[in-house]
Amino acid sequence: MAEVQKDAPIKSVQVEALVVMKIVKHCSTSFPTVATGSIVGMDNNGAIEVTNSFQFPSVDVSSSDSHSDASSLAAAAPRAKANIVYQNEMIRHLKEVNVDANNVGWYTSATMGNFINMSFIENQYHYQKENEKTVALVHDVSRSSQGALSLRAFKLSPEFMTAYKEAKFTTESLRNSKLTYKDIFVELPVNVHNSHLLTSFLHQIPAPPKSAEIPMPASLDDIRRDPVQIPAHPGFESLDLSIDPFLEKTCDLLLDSIESHYTDLNNHQYYQRQLTREQFKITQWQAKRKAENAARLAAKQSPLPEDEWQRLFKLPQEPSRLEGMLNARQVDQYARQVDAFTANITAKMFAVRGNLLPE
Amino acid sequence: MSRFFRGGDDSSTDSSSEEEEVYTSEEEEEKVQAEDESSSEEESDEEESDEESSSDEEEGTKKKGASRFLQSDDESEEEEEEQSDDEATTKVKSAKDKRFDELESTISQIQNGQKINDWSLIANEFDKLNRQVVKLQDGSKAPKSYIKAIADLEDFMNETLAKQKVTPKKMNATNARGLNAVKQRIRKNNKEYQTQIDAYRKDADAFMESDDEVAAPKVVSKVRFEAPVVSAEQQEEDDKGFSTVDSRGKVVQYTPESILKHLRAIIESRGKKNTDRLEQIKVMETLNKVVPITPYQKIRVLQTLISARFDLGAGGAAQMPLDQWKAAERDLASLLEILEKEKDHVVVEGAEEWDDDDKLPTIPEGEKYLKVPGSVVSLIERLDDELTRSLQAIDPHTSEYIDRLTDEGSLYNTIFRGLLYYEHLRKDASLEVPQESLNRIIQRRLDHVYYKPAQVVKILEENAWKQVSAEADSEITPRSQSGDAGKLINILSNYLFENSEGIIRARAMLCQIYFLALHDEYYKSRDLMLTSHLQETIANFDIATQILYNRTLVQVGLCAFRKGLVYDAQNTLQEICGSGRQKELLAQGVMIQRYSQVTPEQERLEKQRQLPFHMHINLELLECVYLTCSMLLEIPLLAQTGSSPDVKKRIISKTYRRMLEYHERQIFTGPPENTRDHVMQASKALAAGEWKKATDFIHSIKIWDLMPNTEGIKTMLAKQIQEEGLRTYLFTYAPFYDTLAIATLSSMFELDSRKVSAVVSKMISHEELAAALDQVTETVIFRKGVELSRLQSLALTLSDKASSLIETNERTLEQKTQGSANAFSRKDNRGGGQRGGGQRGGRGGARTGGNPQRQAGGTQFTGGALGNAVRG
């Protein structure tokens, strides 16, 4: 039974409410710097139960260092040597107090879904190569601040893992493995789990009265006619239609992505030009060598080797396509995000219109 | 007159050893005179000599300086020696006698040296001799024994040199050095005593015996105290006592019979090394004066003479000497005169050479003309070029430049007469004068008038007509038409346009446009410019024409500005002024190129291309006009785009923007000093709505005075500033108003209320201003919320980027599939959403062979589904 469980792939992630709170707290305090931490828990029949988390120690960045350095340092924290030691120490201590002491991955903060980059891939690869059953939790601070909590779990797809292991992202290898930007990550559903005790406590939290003092009813009729107003929950905020800031931000990010895509494109074009030039040279050389050999043959001399070009010419290294793939994935991510968000807004709009339409 | 060349010649003879032999004593004698003249005239003629020395480039002046130092050195040495001599004297002997003895002993030493061929000894002794003789000289007269010694020495030296040439055996080093030293010193030295040496050479014994030492030096002293200006006649007078002698001392007689032989000899030696051009010119001048009987001879002599004069200026970058130019101009005029008089002699290109050594050529039977080979138009062109070259070299801020410029009038006359002559030739079809010659001469004439104001052209024309005989008339430019400069230009350029092609045609057009623009005919010149279609082909023309094109463009721009057409002016000037290389583009100065290496050759060419100063277009005025126009256009534009930062920024003039930014970065701005400051501060004031201040700034620019009708320009500018100020104000403050009364605006900008409503209406109709005009209440009512939000502008940018991405992808696909557009059948795929990354994995899609009909499919592509969405 246990054997079977071990081999079952991860299907979902279950996060304790406490962990969620801790992650949200950590991420929002360190915003806009990226925050990272480790999560512990256990694998329960294909579902990872995350029961605790701790943050990686923030490195004190000296004042001379710029802000971006702090961000990149934090982003690179999970695979930093010092932090691995710290994490192992921490897990040992946790074991001593009888908490689940299995590392099941790490978490990071993000802004508007801009988490897909090399650093993220490296971190996740670092965990996943050791233990197949690890996930990356991404908490999007900006989106959470809009109302709904945004917590997502990702892991790298097995195909990508093999490709990354070989570090081969040439056009040819990509074509053979049929790896596209869609196949980089596998997203897992996230459930937030509360303990029964907590659930019952939540149910018992009394709703606060609307005003501090409720006027005493003068008579029984009064109570019947005008019952005590219980405040509407969760308020009108959910009807907020302010879509512009979100879209603006996304637009900006999209433009950035397009920029980087162009950079990538230019690199690749440069490579291609270089390649054709080299190839032209090689064919020239070969033709020359062939003519030479023909001449030597006529003069009854032994022909010169014709495969020397491999030694003489060096084809330029094809730039890795990984960046481009990640970029595409990122754009995809943005697009989905906008899609999801506008779907929500559109629904609200329709609701409003339906109300306004004359019957 | 030849003294200045002497300087140059001197240097050349000093440095080259072979030239020694070709020196004629006759010429050297003249040199003595010349030198003396120059020394006496030096002060009075300082200006002239300055000019000449500058023409000889530095070489001449350096030489001069060096020799000056040498002289003073000699003097000091001599003094020293005198002192030491005095101390050493023990014998009772008159000082003079003693020195004579010394001299004699030195001479005998030299003679000894000659015997054993010891040149180093001779060199030393010769130096000594020279020092001694200075002390012995009474007046300018040197002792006879000395003269004898140096004359003998020179002969001996020449002999040795000649011998050395034939014998292969080399001298040893010290000897050779000594020989060289003596050679150089002798040449310098002997010039001083040339007359005496000549006398000695003529009759050695008589010279040595003769007691009276007056005759010979007399000439020298006479010249020495001559009036500063020695004309040719005086020179002749001086020459009277002597007969002309050739290099071997033979007397040369110029007779009408031998004239052509001489000429031939000269022509043959032309271009060879070691020929003294000056001497040849002199010979020819004599020839010209003495003899010519037949017009043929005259023509030949003049032709050769003129070309010889031009040869003088041919070497290197130095331009032709002034007097030679003038002489050439005179000769050319007389040549034309002869040709006009002697109608049966014609100078045509490609005529056969006459064998004229023995007998004079005569008019062949059955033909009307005696054809002389040559080209008048080439001579005229050369004369013109030489004038330009000398004008390039002269500092334009001196009176000398103006003096030189007056020569242009006579040049113009020559050109004009040349034109008449060619017209005359053209009349006779049998001569087959090529059209091209006529075109060239007309082009020259046009080049001389197109940049001048009408009045100046008129004066030029009048002078030119005065020169020719009363009955002469030009077919192309009739006398009756010449009074009107505009008509003249029109006729000339039309003639060229009809009768030529290529560059001359283009140049003719440009000249006409230039002239029209100069005379405020903006629309005419603009239309001509546009119909010429030169802007498309100008890059294929030669650089001189490109420069002319640039000049014309600038002139048209300035004309538009004078007309008050700010937009047109800015547009026209943009190309030239926006580049920041006005100087180079207009050939009015060489840019210092910091980062690129320019070869001396290029630099020389560049320098040659420069226009003489009087043709310049004032660059400061140009900049001022350009900046002012830019200000009037840019400031409202800045105000307009200022409110919406993400809209793609239109920039009219980058140069202006840069200056404005620079000006704004300054923390403290002092009162404006130059034109640029004025315009920048005016811009600032205008942007702030203070149009009055802006007007003040603009009006206080001094360079406007250079424009004709300064007041008119200023009022025009004031009006423009008012209007642009109003526009700027509306752009800047529209968001803060709901309504705005026209009366308020009109009082604010002191504009007519009709004008205000006209400006506002224009802005509304161009959708620059979201407003409406209420004519009843006379107010402008602004609409709100019509400008793009940030999100909208971002979305627009995004869609732009996305569509360009799609295009890139399409192109890549096209490349990969090699034009077989079927591999990517759009019709079926339309709904499928072909995202950019979709094809990343592979080439995808079935390739069903190339369909030739759809080969050009790529051009019809509309962007697929996403593209449609973006575009829609």
mmCIF file of C-alpha atoms in Angstrom, chain B residues 475-574:
data_model
loop_
_atom_site.group_PDB
_atom_site.id
_atom_site.type_symbol
_atom_site.label_atom_id
_atom_site.label_comp_id
_atom_site.label_asym_id
_atom_site.label_seq_id
_atom_site.Cartn_x
_atom_site.Cartn_y
_atom_site.Cartn_z
ATOM 1 C CA GLU B 475 21.762 86.282 -80.150
ATOM 2 C CA ILE B 476 21.216 84.409 -76.981
ATOM 3 C CA THR B 477 21.194 87.411 -74.731
ATOM 4 C CA PRO B 478 20.217 90.378 -76.851
ATOM 5 C CA ARG B 479 21.389 93.773 -75.787
ATOM 6 C CA SER B 480 17.877 94.942 -75.249
ATOM 7 C CA GLN B 481 17.245 92.237 -72.670
ATOM 8 C CA SER B 482 20.384 92.648 -70.677
ATOM 9 C CA GLY B 483 19.073 95.430 -68.485
ATOM 10 C CA ASP B 484 16.761 93.105 -66.634
ATOM 11 C CA ALA B 485 18.698 90.670 -64.490
ATOM 12 C CA GLY B 486 15.748 88.344 -64.051
ATOM 13 C CA LYS B 487 15.250 88.060 -67.761
ATOM 14 C CA LEU B 488 18.932 87.531 -68.310
ATOM 15 C CA ILE B 489 19.069 84.663 -65.869
ATOM 16 C CA ASN B 490 15.959 83.236 -67.334
ATOM 17 C CA ILE B 491 17.346 83.384 -70.843
ATOM 18 C CA LEU B 492 20.667 81.912 -69.881
ATOM 19 C CA SER B 493 19.269 79.052 -67.885
ATOM 20 C CA ASN B 494 16.581 78.310 -70.406
ATOM 21 C CA TYR B 495 19.180 78.204 -73.118
ATOM 22 C CA LEU B 496 21.245 75.772 -71.126
ATOM 23 C CA PHE B 497 18.209 73.738 -70.242
ATOM 24 C CA GLU B 498 17.250 73.375 -73.846
ATOM 25 C CA ASN B 499 20.675 72.819 -75.278
ATOM 26 C CA SER B 500 22.445 70.696 -72.772
ATOM 27 C CA GLU B 501 21.919 67.742 -70.566
ATOM 28 C CA GLY B 502 23.001 66.152 -67.364
ATOM 29 C CA ILE B 503 24.825 68.216 -64.865
ATOM 30 C CA ILE B 504 24.873 71.484 -66.765
ATOM 31 C CA ARG B 505 21.134 71.293 -67.104
ATOM 32 C CA ALA B 506 20.684 70.666 -63.435
ATOM 33 C CA ARG B 507 23.043 73.454 -62.571
ATOM 34 C CA ALA B 508 21.224 75.851 -64.849
ATOM 35 C CA MET B 509 17.970 75.066 -63.121
ATOM 36 C CA LEU B 510 19.461 75.431 -59.708
ATOM 37 C CA CYS B 511 20.991 78.759 -60.612
ATOM 38 C CA GLN B 512 17.663 80.008 -61.800
ATOM 39 C CA ILE B 513 15.902 78.792 -58.689
ATOM 40 C CA TYR B 514 18.558 80.384 -56.561
ATOM 41 C CA PHE B 515 18.146 83.681 -58.307
ATOM 42 C CA LEU B 516 14.374 83.581 -58.025
ATOM 43 C CA ALA B 517 14.561 82.733 -54.355
ATOM 44 C CA LEU B 518 17.021 85.515 -53.799
ATOM 45 C CA HIS B 519 14.548 87.916 -55.304
ATOM 46 C CA ASP B 520 11.615 86.835 -53.179
ATOM 47 C CA GLU B 521 9.851 84.838 -55.844
ATOM 48 C CA TYR B 522 9.085 82.036 -53.454
ATOM 49 C CA TYR B 523 6.304 80.271 -55.277
ATOM 50 C CA LYS B 524 8.052 80.378 -58.604
ATOM 51 C CA SER B 525 11.251 79.041 -57.182
ATOM 52 C CA ARG B 526 9.476 76.396 -55.145
ATOM 53 C CA ASP B 527 7.498 75.202 -58.143
ATOM 54 C CA LEU B 528 10.619 75.065 -60.234
ATOM 55 C CA MET B 529 12.398 73.166 -57.511
ATOM 56 C CA LEU B 530 9.589 70.662 -57.266
ATOM 57 C CA THR B 531 9.162 70.202 -60.979
ATOM 58 C CA SER B 532 12.862 69.705 -61.436
ATOM 59 C CA HIS B 533 12.668 66.511 -59.334
ATOM 60 C CA LEU B 534 16.238 67.139 -58.396
ATOM 61 C CA GLN B 535 15.761 66.012 -54.823
ATOM 62 C CA GLU B 536 15.492 62.434 -56.035
ATOM 63 C CA THR B 537 18.521 62.439 -58.262
ATOM 64 C CA ILE B 538 20.793 64.918 -56.588
ATOM 65 C CA ALA B 539 22.752 62.188 -54.859
ATOM 66 C CA ASN B 540 24.016 61.020 -58.235
ATOM 67 C CA PHE B 541 25.509 64.342 -59.181
ATOM 68 C CA ASP B 542 28.985 65.552 -58.472
ATOM 69 C CA ILE B 543 29.784 67.298 -55.255
ATOM 70 C CA ALA B 544 29.908 70.812 -56.671
ATOM 71 C CA THR B 545 26.376 70.420 -57.953
ATOM 72 C CA GLN B 546 25.254 68.986 -54.652
ATOM 73 C CA ILE B 547 26.649 72.021 -52.956
ATOM 74 C CA LEU B 548 24.792 74.233 -55.363
ATOM 75 C CA TYR B 549 21.662 72.257 -54.621
ATOM 76 C CA ASN B 550 22.131 72.772 -50.912
ATOM 77 C CA ARG B 551 22.693 76.452 -51.418
ATOM 78 C CA THR B 552 19.588 76.704 -53.506
ATOM 79 C CA LEU B 553 17.575 74.800 -50.957
ATOM 80 C CA VAL B 554 18.707 77.123 -48.218
ATOM 81 C CA GLN B 555 17.979 80.156 -50.313
ATOM 82 C CA VAL B 556 14.464 78.903 -51.024
ATOM 83 C CA GLY B 557 13.997 78.354 -47.307
ATOM 84 C CA LEU B 558 15.150 81.857 -46.493
ATOM 85 C CA CYS B 559 12.843 83.197 -49.156
ATOM 86 C CA ALA B 560 9.915 81.351 -47.610
ATOM 87 C CA PHE B 561 10.825 82.847 -44.285
ATOM 88 C CA ARG B 562 10.867 86.346 -45.700
ATOM 89 C CA LYS B 563 7.441 85.669 -47.076
ATOM 90 C CA GLY B 564 6.281 84.673 -43.621
ATOM 91 C CA LEU B 565 5.762 81.042 -44.508
ATOM 92 C CA VAL B 566 7.242 79.631 -41.356
ATOM 93 C CA TYR B 567 6.216 76.054 -41.902
ATOM 94 C CA ASP B 568 7.623 75.900 -45.406
ATOM 95 C CA ALA B 569 10.786 77.621 -44.344
ATOM 96 C CA GLN B 570 11.365 75.189 -41.517
ATOM 97 C CA ASN B 571 10.658 72.214 -43.734
ATOM 98 C CA THR B 572 13.020 73.395 -46.399
ATOM 99 C CA LEU B 573 15.819 74.283 -44.042
ATOM 100 C CA GLN B 574 15.437 71.162 -41.951
#
